[in-house]
Amino acid sequence: MSKGNDVEFVTIHGHRRAYVRTGSGPAVLLLHGLGCDHTTWEPVIEALSRRYTVIAPDLLGHGQSDKPRADYTLGGYANGMRDLLTVLGIDKVTVIGHSFGGGVAMQFAYQYPERTERLMLVASGGLGPEVSPGIRAISTPGFHQVMGLLTLPGVRHLGMAGLRTVAKGPWKLTRDLDEVADIYDTFKDPQARHAIRHVVRAVVDWRGQIVTMADRAYLTEEMPMWVVWGRDDRVIPVRHANTAAALATNARVEVIPDAGHFPHKDHPHRFARIVQEFIRSTEPAKYSRARFRALLRSGGNGPRLRSVSSDTA
């Protein structure tokens, strides 16, 4: 639970969804990554809420939201976010997605461009096949049974303590292991394990990521888009940020030094400034059905602008 922000609940299609809503001003939707929940955004929620209405949900199958046998595809999650925003009376948002949440953010912008003002991808999936072996392992047949043994009380507590101890070391390779420990702890819930396995199987196989934005990136031509990455990311390679810049005509890239897969947690003040600069310096996308139709017909074969790449906030 975020400090000073109560978790609220709403039931949609018979499933309870948890979310935090705080602040006022233009709406910003924060989408967390695989195995995480809204608390991953705790370090930046307060700063962002001074200028914006911040909506930070627990995606279905995560956190305090229900974990039913349900549609855990990117399209299903995008639909769920549309429905949540509709129930909350929010028409348009700047959507910011981290890791798997970046894939959901891209899918939301693709399915609902009329409701998307801007798109920010943070160490996002969907930009190349490479992904850490740990995530690929979740898609294997024996994951549920093995994790059931590894999350027995004594084993889990020992494993989490080991991860947190190593995370405190000086090595960049292990900087994200405290977050890994939090994800590991959620796997003690069999329903959570089932949900995460369904999520991963929808986007990853033994060779890596299946889903890609490459074939539809040209549709972002009318959408302000920034990409933020930690230079030391060991989960999804930082070179995927350059892929985004090459694919999307208007993407600006921010690579944060001395940050891993969770740059919003490693450098929350800088990350909040990047978000504020993004919103301040860009006009909200204005959806035009005629323009969208023309882009679809061209298939991305029209003139393309050079993307901007920067290491500074």
C-alpha positions as CSV (number, residue, x, y, z in Angstrom):
1,M,0.0,0.0,0.0
2,S,1.3,3.4,-0.9
3,K,2.0,5.8,1.9
4,G,-0.9,8.1,2.5
5,N,-2.9,6.4,-0.3
6,D,-5.6,3.9,0.4
7,V,-6.1,1.0,-1.9
8,E,-9.6,1.1,-3.4
9,F,-11.5,-1.8,-5.0
10,V,-14.1,-2.0,-7.8
11,T,-15.7,-5.1,-9.2
12,I,-15.8,-5.3,-13.0
13,H,-17.1,-8.4,-14.9
14,G,-17.4,-10.2,-11.5
15,H,-13.7,-9.7,-10.6
16,R,-12.4,-7.4,-7.9
17,R,-9.7,-5.0,-9.0
18,A,-7.5,-3.1,-6.7
19,Y,-6.1,0.4,-7.5
20,V,-4.7,3.6,-6.0
21,R,-6.1,6.9,-7.1
22,T,-4.5,10.1,-5.9
23,G,-3.8,13.7,-6.9
24,S,-5.5,16.0,-9.4
25,G,-4.9,17.3,-12.9
26,P,-4.4,15.4,-16.1
27,A,-4.6,11.6,-15.7
28,V,-1.6,9.3,-15.6
29,L,-2.1,5.6,-15.7
30,L,0.9,3.6,-14.2
31,L,1.1,-0.1,-15.2
32,H,3.4,-2.4,-13.3
33,G,5.4,-5.3,-14.5
34,L,5.1,-9.1,-14.2
35,G,4.7,-10.4,-10.6
36,C,4.7,-6.9,-9.2
37,D,1.8,-4.6,-8.2
38,H,1.0,-0.9,-7.8
39,T,3.6,-0.6,-4.9
40,T,6.4,-0.7,-7.5
41,W,5.4,2.9,-8.2
42,E,5.5,4.0,-4.5
43,P,8.7,6.0,-4.9
44,V,7.2,8.3,-7.6
45,I,3.4,8.4,-6.8
46,E,3.6,11.3,-4.3
47,A,5.7,13.5,-6.6
48,L,3.5,12.8,-9.6
49,S,0.3,13.3,-7.7
50,R,1.2,17.0,-7.1
51,R,0.5,17.7,-10.7
52,Y,-1.5,14.8,-12.0
53,T,-4.3,12.4,-11.2
54,V,-2.4,9.2,-10.7
55,I,-4.1,5.8,-11.3
56,A,-2.0,2.8,-10.2
57,P,-3.9,-0.5,-10.5
58,D,-2.9,-4.0,-9.6
59,L,-3.4,-5.8,-12.8
60,L,-5.7,-8.9,-12.8
61,G,-3.8,-11.8,-11.3
62,H,-1.4,-9.5,-9.3
63,G,-1.4,-7.9,-5.9
64,Q,-4.7,-7.4,-4.3
65,S,-6.7,-7.9,-7.5
66,D,-8.5,-11.2,-8.1
67,K,-6.6,-14.0,-9.7
68,P,-9.3,-15.9,-11.7
69,R,-9.1,-18.3,-14.6
70,A,-9.4,-15.5,-17.1
71,D,-7.9,-13.8,-20.2
72,Y,-4.4,-12.8,-19.4
73,T,-3.4,-11.7,-22.9
74,L,-2.2,-8.2,-23.6
75,G,-5.5,-7.5,-25.3
76,G,-7.4,-8.7,-22.3
77,Y,-5.4,-6.4,-20.0
78,A,-5.9,-3.5,-22.3
79,N,-9.6,-4.1,-22.2
80,G,-9.5,-4.3,-18.4
81,M,-7.7,-0.9,-18.2
82,R,-10.3,0.7,-20.5
83,D,-13.1,-0.7,-18.3
84,L,-11.4,0.5,-15.1
85,L,-10.9,4.0,-16.4
86,T,-14.5,4.1,-17.7
87,V,-15.8,3.1,-14.3
88,L,-13.6,5.8,-12.7
89,G,-14.9,8.4,-15.0
90,I,-11.6,9.0,-16.7
91,D,-11.7,9.5,-20.5
92,K,-8.1,10.0,-21.5
93,V,-4.7,9.2,-20.0
94,T,-1.0,9.4,-20.4
95,V,-0.1,5.7,-20.0
96,I,3.2,4.6,-18.5
97,G,4.1,1.0,-18.5
98,H,7.0,-0.8,-16.9
99,S,8.3,-4.2,-18.3
100,F,5.3,-6.4,-19.0
101,G,3.2,-3.3,-18.2
102,G,4.9,-1.6,-21.1
103,G,3.4,-4.3,-23.4
104,V,0.0,-3.6,-21.9
105,A,0.6,0.1,-22.4
106,M,1.4,-0.4,-26.1
107,Q,-1.6,-2.6,-26.5
108,F,-3.9,0.0,-24.8
109,A,-2.6,2.7,-27.1
110,Y,-3.1,0.5,-30.1
111,Q,-6.6,-0.6,-29.2
112,Y,-7.8,2.8,-27.8
113,P,-5.8,5.6,-29.4
114,E,-8.8,7.9,-28.8
115,R,-8.2,7.5,-25.1
116,T,-4.4,7.7,-25.1
117,E,-2.7,11.1,-24.9
118,R,0.9,9.9,-24.5
119,L,2.8,6.7,-24.2
120,M,5.9,6.1,-22.0
121,L,7.6,2.7,-22.0
122,V,9.9,1.9,-19.0
123,A,12.3,-1.1,-19.6
124,S,9.5,-2.4,-21.6
125,G,8.7,-5.8,-23.1
126,G,7.7,-6.1,-26.7
127,L,10.8,-4.5,-28.3
128,G,12.8,-7.6,-29.0
129,P,13.0,-11.4,-28.2
130,E,15.7,-11.2,-25.5
131,V,14.5,-11.7,-21.9
132,S,16.1,-13.1,-18.7
133,P,16.2,-16.9,-18.3
134,G,14.2,-16.6,-15.1
135,I,11.2,-15.2,-17.0
136,R,11.5,-17.9,-19.7
137,A,11.5,-20.5,-17.0
138,I,8.1,-19.5,-15.9
139,S,6.6,-20.8,-19.2
140,T,8.1,-24.3,-18.7
141,P,5.8,-27.2,-17.8
142,G,7.2,-27.9,-14.3
143,F,7.3,-24.3,-13.1
144,H,4.1,-24.5,-10.9
145,Q,5.3,-27.7,-9.1
146,V,8.9,-26.5,-8.6
147,M,7.8,-23.1,-7.3
148,G,5.3,-24.8,-5.0
149,L,8.3,-26.5,-3.3
150,L,10.5,-23.4,-3.3
151,T,7.8,-21.3,-1.6
152,L,7.3,-23.6,1.3
153,P,7.7,-21.4,4.4
154,G,11.2,-22.3,5.5
155,V,12.6,-22.5,2.0
156,R,11.0,-19.2,1.0
157,H,12.2,-17.2,3.9
158,L,15.7,-18.5,3.4
159,G,15.6,-17.8,-0.3
160,M,14.3,-14.3,0.2
161,A,16.9,-13.5,2.9
162,G,19.6,-14.7,0.5
163,L,18.3,-12.5,-2.4
164,R,18.1,-9.4,-0.2
165,T,21.5,-9.9,1.2
166,V,23.1,-10.3,-2.2
167,A,21.1,-7.3,-3.5
168,K,22.9,-5.1,-0.9
169,G,26.3,-5.8,-2.5
170,P,28.2,-3.5,-4.8
171,W,27.6,-5.5,-7.9
172,K,25.4,-4.1,-10.7
173,L,24.5,-7.6,-11.8
174,T,22.6,-8.1,-8.5
175,R,21.0,-4.7,-8.0
176,D,17.4,-5.9,-8.8
177,L,17.4,-8.9,-6.5
178,D,15.5,-7.2,-3.8
179,E,12.6,-6.7,-6.2
180,V,13.0,-10.3,-7.3
181,A,12.6,-11.3,-3.7
182,D,9.3,-9.5,-3.5
183,I,8.1,-11.3,-6.7
184,Y,9.3,-14.6,-5.3
185,D,7.3,-14.0,-2.2
186,T,4.1,-13.6,-4.2
187,F,4.5,-17.1,-5.7
188,K,3.5,-18.6,-2.4
189,D,-0.1,-18.1,-3.5
190,P,-1.0,-21.0,-5.9
191,Q,-3.5,-18.7,-7.7
192,A,-0.9,-16.1,-8.3
193,R,1.5,-18.8,-9.7
194,H,-1.2,-20.0,-12.1
195,A,-2.0,-16.4,-13.2
196,I,1.6,-15.5,-13.8
197,R,2.2,-18.6,-15.8
198,H,-0.8,-17.8,-18.0
199,V,0.5,-14.2,-18.5
200,V,4.0,-15.4,-19.4
201,R,2.8,-18.1,-21.8
202,A,0.9,-15.4,-23.7
203,V,4.0,-13.3,-24.4
204,V,7.1,-15.6,-23.9
205,D,8.2,-19.0,-25.1
206,W,11.5,-20.9,-24.6
207,R,13.1,-18.7,-27.3
208,G,12.2,-15.4,-25.7
209,Q,9.5,-12.8,-26.2
210,I,6.8,-13.6,-28.7
211,V,4.9,-10.3,-28.8
212,T,6.5,-7.3,-30.7
213,M,5.5,-3.8,-31.5
214,A,7.6,-3.8,-34.7
215,D,4.8,-4.4,-37.1
216,R,2.6,-1.6,-35.6
217,A,5.1,0.9,-34.5
218,Y,4.3,3.3,-37.3
219,L,0.9,3.9,-35.7
220,T,2.7,5.9,-33.0
221,E,3.4,8.6,-35.5
222,E,0.7,10.7,-34.1
223,M,1.4,9.7,-30.4
224,P,4.0,11.4,-28.2
225,M,6.2,8.5,-27.0
226,W,9.2,8.4,-24.7
227,V,11.3,5.4,-23.7
228,V,13.1,5.1,-20.3
229,W,15.6,2.5,-19.5
230,G,18.2,1.7,-16.8
231,R,21.7,1.3,-18.4
232,D,22.4,-1.8,-16.2
233,D,19.2,-3.7,-16.9
234,R,19.8,-7.4,-16.7
235,V,16.2,-8.5,-17.3
236,I,15.5,-6.8,-20.7
237,P,18.6,-5.4,-22.5
238,V,19.0,-1.7,-22.7
239,R,19.6,-2.0,-26.5
240,H,15.9,-2.6,-26.8
241,A,15.5,1.2,-26.2
242,N,17.3,1.8,-29.4
243,T,15.0,-0.6,-31.1
244,A,12.0,1.6,-30.0
245,A,13.8,4.7,-31.3
246,A,14.3,3.0,-34.7
247,L,10.8,1.7,-34.9
248,A,8.8,4.8,-33.7
249,T,9.2,8.0,-35.6
250,N,8.8,10.3,-32.6
251,A,10.3,8.3,-29.8
252,R,12.7,10.0,-27.4
253,V,15.0,7.7,-25.4
254,E,16.2,8.4,-21.8
255,V,18.9,6.0,-20.6
256,I,19.5,6.4,-16.9
257,P,23.0,5.6,-15.7
258,D,23.5,3.5,-12.5
259,A,20.0,2.0,-12.8
260,G,18.7,-1.5,-13.4
261,H,15.4,-2.9,-14.5
262,F,13.5,-0.6,-12.1
263,P,14.8,2.9,-12.9
264,H,11.7,4.5,-11.3
265,K,12.9,2.9,-8.0
266,D,16.6,3.4,-8.5
267,H,16.3,7.1,-9.2
268,P,12.7,8.2,-8.3
269,H,13.3,11.9,-8.4
270,R,14.9,11.9,-11.8
271,F,12.2,9.6,-13.1
272,A,9.4,11.9,-11.8
273,R,11.2,14.8,-13.5
274,I,11.3,12.9,-16.8
275,V,7.6,12.2,-16.6
276,Q,6.9,15.9,-15.9
277,E,9.1,17.0,-18.7
278,F,7.4,14.5,-21.1
279,I,3.9,15.8,-20.3
280,R,5.0,19.5,-20.1
281,S,6.8,19.5,-23.5
282,T,4.3,17.4,-25.6
283,E,0.8,18.1,-26.7
284,P,-1.7,15.3,-26.1
285,A,-2.4,13.1,-29.1
286,K,-5.6,14.0,-30.9
287,Y,-7.2,11.0,-32.4
288,S,-8.4,11.2,-36.0
289,R,-10.2,8.3,-37.5
290,A,-9.3,9.5,-41.0
291,R,-5.6,9.8,-40.1
292,F,-5.6,6.4,-38.4
293,R,-7.2,4.9,-41.5
294,A,-4.5,6.5,-43.7
295,L,-1.8,5.1,-41.5
296,L,-3.2,1.6,-41.6
297,R,-3.6,1.8,-45.4
298,S,0.0,3.0,-45.8
299,G,1.3,0.3,-43.6
300,G,4.0,2.6,-42.3
301,N,5.4,3.3,-45.8
302,G,5.1,7.0,-45.5
303,P,7.9,9.5,-44.7
304,R,9.6,8.9,-41.3
305,L,11.3,11.4,-39.0
306,R,14.6,10.8,-37.2
307,S,14.1,9.8,-33.6
308,V,15.8,11.7,-30.8
309,S,18.1,9.9,-28.4
310,S,19.3,11.4,-25.1
311,D,21.0,10.3,-21.9
312,T,19.8,13.4,-20.0
313,A,16.6,14.1,-18.2
